[in-house]
Amino acid sequence: MRKPRDYDAELKALDDKARQLKHRKVQQLGELVTATGADALSIEELAGALLAMVSSAEPARREAWRKRGAAFFSGERTGTSGRQLEGPGGGAGSDERGAAAQPGSAPSSARSEGPA
């Protein structure tokens, strides 16, 4: 004869695991906000940007965001400035070193020319 299953214990274990997964998801979202530099935004700006992304029905725009996210996670774009990752355009996602080397980067060129 088979041993009867303890459904209550199994449900409790599943509930505990679900709670742990939810906690890990929230923690990872917080780490992502920090890693992208989005923690510099106000909560209203961040919520507005996320709501705009969620409500976007344009497949091309969503695909561009997906590609930028994949590039971020693969290490192709290592910048941590929220300003660099905000815009939907592809050029805005370059890393900080690349931004400092670009011609339109006045603050870094002004610092290098000041003492000389």
mmCIF file of N, CA, C and O in Angstrom, residues 102-103 105-116:
data_model
loop_
_atom_site.group_PDB
_atom_site.id
_atom_site.type_symbol
_atom_site.label_atom_id
_atom_site.label_comp_id
_atom_site.label_asym_id
_atom_site.label_seq_id
_atom_site.Cartn_x
_atom_site.Cartn_y
_atom_site.Cartn_z
ATOM 1 N N GLN A 102 32.819 61.355 -27.396
ATOM 2 C CA GLN A 102 32.040 61.912 -28.484
ATOM 3 C C GLN A 102 32.255 63.415 -28.570
ATOM 4 O O GLN A 102 32.463 64.084 -27.559
ATOM 5 N N PRO A 103 32.171 63.989 -29.797
ATOM 6 C CA PRO A 103 32.406 65.420 -29.972
ATOM 7 C C PRO A 103 31.458 66.302 -29.176
ATOM 8 O O PRO A 103 31.831 67.360 -28.735
ATOM 9 N N SER A 105 30.437 66.093 -26.246
ATOM 10 C CA SER A 105 30.648 65.947 -24.807
ATOM 11 C C SER A 105 31.472 67.099 -24.277
ATOM 12 O O SER A 105 32.655 66.969 -24.026
ATOM 13 N N ALA A 106 30.863 68.251 -24.099
ATOM 14 C CA ALA A 106 31.567 69.466 -23.690
ATOM 15 C C ALA A 106 32.187 69.386 -22.298
ATOM 16 O O ALA A 106 33.307 69.822 -22.100
ATOM 17 N N PRO A 107 31.485 68.833 -21.284
ATOM 18 C CA PRO A 107 32.062 68.841 -19.940
ATOM 19 C C PRO A 107 33.406 68.123 -19.862
ATOM 20 O O PRO A 107 34.323 68.604 -19.224
ATOM 21 N N SER A 108 33.553 66.988 -20.517
ATOM 22 C CA SER A 108 34.824 66.275 -20.395
ATOM 23 C C SER A 108 35.934 66.992 -21.156
ATOM 24 O O SER A 108 37.059 67.025 -20.729
ATOM 25 N N SER A 109 35.610 67.593 -22.314
ATOM 26 C CA SER A 109 36.633 68.315 -23.071
ATOM 27 C C SER A 109 37.003 69.611 -22.367
ATOM 28 O O SER A 109 38.145 70.049 -22.413
ATOM 29 N N ALA A 110 36.055 70.249 -21.694
ATOM 30 C CA ALA A 110 36.362 71.482 -20.967
ATOM 31 C C ALA A 110 37.307 71.198 -19.808
ATOM 32 O O ALA A 110 38.178 71.987 -19.509
ATOM 33 N N ARG A 111 37.109 70.029 -19.143
ATOM 34 C CA ARG A 111 37.996 69.681 -18.042
ATOM 35 C C ARG A 111 39.405 69.414 -18.541
ATOM 36 O O ARG A 111 40.361 69.787 -17.909
ATOM 37 N N SER A 112 39.537 68.758 -19.679
ATOM 38 C CA SER A 112 40.865 68.436 -20.162
ATOM 39 C C SER A 112 41.601 69.660 -20.714
ATOM 40 O O SER A 112 42.812 69.716 -20.685
ATOM 41 N N GLU A 113 40.845 70.682 -21.185
ATOM 42 C CA GLU A 113 41.483 71.872 -21.731
ATOM 43 C C GLU A 113 41.741 72.922 -20.653
ATOM 44 O O GLU A 113 42.599 73.780 -20.830
ATOM 45 N N GLY A 114 41.036 72.864 -19.543
ATOM 46 C CA GLY A 114 41.146 73.903 -18.506
ATOM 47 C C GLY A 114 42.546 74.094 -17.953
ATOM 48 O O GLY A 114 43.079 75.198 -17.986
ATOM 49 N N PRO A 115 43.228 73.073 -17.447
ATOM 50 C CA PRO A 115 44.536 73.272 -16.837
ATOM 51 C C PRO A 115 45.622 73.601 -17.849
ATOM 52 O O PRO A 115 46.622 74.195 -17.505
ATOM 53 N N ALA A 116 45.488 73.278 -19.110
ATOM 54 C CA ALA A 116 46.556 73.479 -20.074
ATOM 55 C C ALA A 116 46.667 74.880 -20.590
ATOM 56 O O ALA A 116 45.976 75.741 -20.513
#
